[in-house]
Short mmCIF file of C-alpha atoms in Angstrom, two decimals:
data_model
loop_
_atom_site.label_atom_id
_atom_site.label_comp_id
_atom_site.label_asym_id
_atom_site.label_seq_id
_atom_site.Cartn_x
_atom_site.Cartn_y
_atom_site.Cartn_z
CA MET Y 1294 18.37 -3.70 -2.68
CA GLN Y 1295 18.62 -0.54 -4.78
CA SER Y 1296 16.03 -2.28 -7.19
CA ALA Y 1297 13.56 -2.69 -4.33
CA LEU Y 1298 14.02 0.37 -3.06
CA GLU Y 1299 12.99 2.30 -5.84
CA VAL Y 1300 10.04 0.56 -6.10
CA LEU Y 1301 8.75 0.99 -2.41
CA GLY Y 1302 10.72 3.36 -1.36
CA GLY Y 1303 8.33 6.52 -1.70
CA LYS Y 1304 6.97 7.74 1.33
CA TRP Y 1305 3.63 6.35 1.32
CA THR Y 1306 3.97 3.05 -0.54
CA PHE Y 1307 4.64 0.91 2.61
CA LEU Y 1308 1.59 2.35 3.94
CA ILE Y 1309 -0.49 1.32 0.69
CA ILE Y 1310 1.01 -2.16 0.63
CA TYR Y 1311 0.25 -2.88 4.20
CA THR Y 1312 -3.49 -1.80 4.30
CA LEU Y 1313 -3.75 -3.79 0.56
CA LEU Y 1314 -3.03 -6.73 2.77
CA ASP Y 1315 -5.97 -6.79 4.94
CA GLY Y 1316 -7.79 -7.02 1.29
CA LYS Y 1317 -9.44 -5.12 -1.84
CA LYS Y 1318 -10.14 -1.45 -1.14
CA ARG Y 1319 -11.89 0.74 -3.42
CA PHE Y 1320 -9.76 4.23 -4.14
CA LYS Y 1321 -11.16 6.09 -1.17
CA GLU Y 1322 -11.35 3.74 1.24
CA LEU Y 1323 -7.06 3.39 0.93
CA GLU Y 1324 -7.44 7.46 0.75
CA ARG Y 1325 -9.05 7.44 4.36
CA ALA Y 1326 -7.15 4.81 5.73
CA VAL Y 1327 -3.50 6.27 4.36
CA ILE Y 1328 -3.82 8.87 6.48
CA GLY Y 1329 -1.91 12.17 5.36
CA ILE Y 1330 -1.69 11.18 1.50
CA ASN Y 1331 -2.99 13.68 -0.87
CA THR Y 1332 -4.73 12.21 -3.91
CA ARG Y 1333 -2.35 13.17 -6.49
CA MET Y 1334 0.14 11.30 -4.29
CA LEU Y 1335 -2.10 7.82 -3.90
CA VAL Y 1336 -3.05 8.18 -7.76
CA LYS Y 1337 1.00 8.73 -8.25
CA ASP Y 1338 2.11 5.48 -5.75
CA LEU Y 1339 -1.05 3.28 -6.85
CA LYS Y 1340 -0.19 3.61 -10.68
CA THR Y 1341 3.82 2.96 -9.98
CA LEU Y 1342 2.64 -0.12 -7.85
CA GLU Y 1343 0.55 -1.00 -10.66
CA GLU Y 1344 3.32 -0.35 -13.18
CA HIS Y 1345 5.24 -3.31 -11.07
CA ARG Y 1346 2.50 -5.92 -11.00
CA ILE Y 1347 2.71 -5.27 -7.22
CA VAL Y 1348 -0.92 -3.49 -6.93
CA LYS Y 1349 -3.44 -5.00 -9.27
CA ARG Y 1350 -6.31 -2.26 -10.54
CA GLU Y 1351 -9.64 -3.79 -11.33
CA ALA Y 1352 -12.29 -1.27 -12.76
CA PHE Y 1353 -16.18 -2.05 -12.85
CA ALA Y 1354 -18.85 -0.55 -15.51
CA THR Y 1355 -21.16 0.87 -12.72
CA ILE Y 1356 -22.85 4.18 -12.19
CA PRO Y 1357 -20.90 6.01 -11.05
CA PRO Y 1358 -17.45 3.75 -12.12
CA THR Y 1359 -16.34 1.52 -9.14
CA VAL Y 1360 -12.12 0.77 -8.99
CA GLU Y 1361 -10.66 -1.81 -6.78
CA TYR Y 1362 -7.18 -2.02 -5.81
CA SER Y 1363 -5.73 -5.66 -4.51
CA LEU Y 1364 -2.63 -7.19 -4.01
CA THR Y 1365 -0.82 -9.48 -7.04
CA GLU Y 1366 0.88 -12.79 -5.68
CA LYS Y 1367 4.11 -10.12 -6.26
CA GLY Y 1368 2.51 -8.02 -3.89
CA ARG Y 1369 1.79 -10.75 -0.95
CA GLU Y 1370 4.95 -11.91 -0.83
CA LEU Y 1371 5.29 -9.00 1.08
CA GLU Y 1372 3.45 -9.62 3.50
CA ALA Y 1373 6.43 -11.55 5.89
CA THR Y 1374 8.23 -8.23 5.59
CA MET Y 1375 5.52 -5.55 5.73
CA ARG Y 1376 4.76 -7.40 8.95
CA ALA Y 1377 7.95 -8.01 10.52
CA LEU Y 1378 8.69 -3.98 9.85
CA ASN Y 1379 5.53 -3.11 11.62
CA ASN Y 1380 6.38 -5.19 14.32
CA TRP Y 1381 9.80 -3.90 14.38
CA THR Y 1382 8.07 -0.06 14.71
CA ILE Y 1383 6.15 -1.10 17.59
CA GLU Y 1384 9.11 -2.79 19.64
CA TRP Y 1385 11.58 -0.08 18.83
CA PHE Y 1386 9.21 3.18 18.94
CA TYR Y 1387 6.15 2.58 20.75
CA LYS Y 1388 7.02 0.10 23.49
CA LYS Y 1389 8.47 2.09 26.53
CA ASN Y 1390 12.11 0.02 26.95
#
């Protein structure tokens, strides 16, 4: 568990991964989707996720340069966990019981 938390334990990491479950996103799309994150933190967390082969960065030779981020196979393996955590959050924090 400690190894997983070292990679996934950042404040924004789960939101970045959850956002990428829907498919490839450009940097600005991610920045808009992860509400509250600043540019510096998004860059830092994306680099960490890329180093751990959870996120793939693809740069295109366009003007202006285009960069897309997507989940790798390793990152996609987290889908069931992410969706379960989302469902747990909805159940215990947003539903009136």
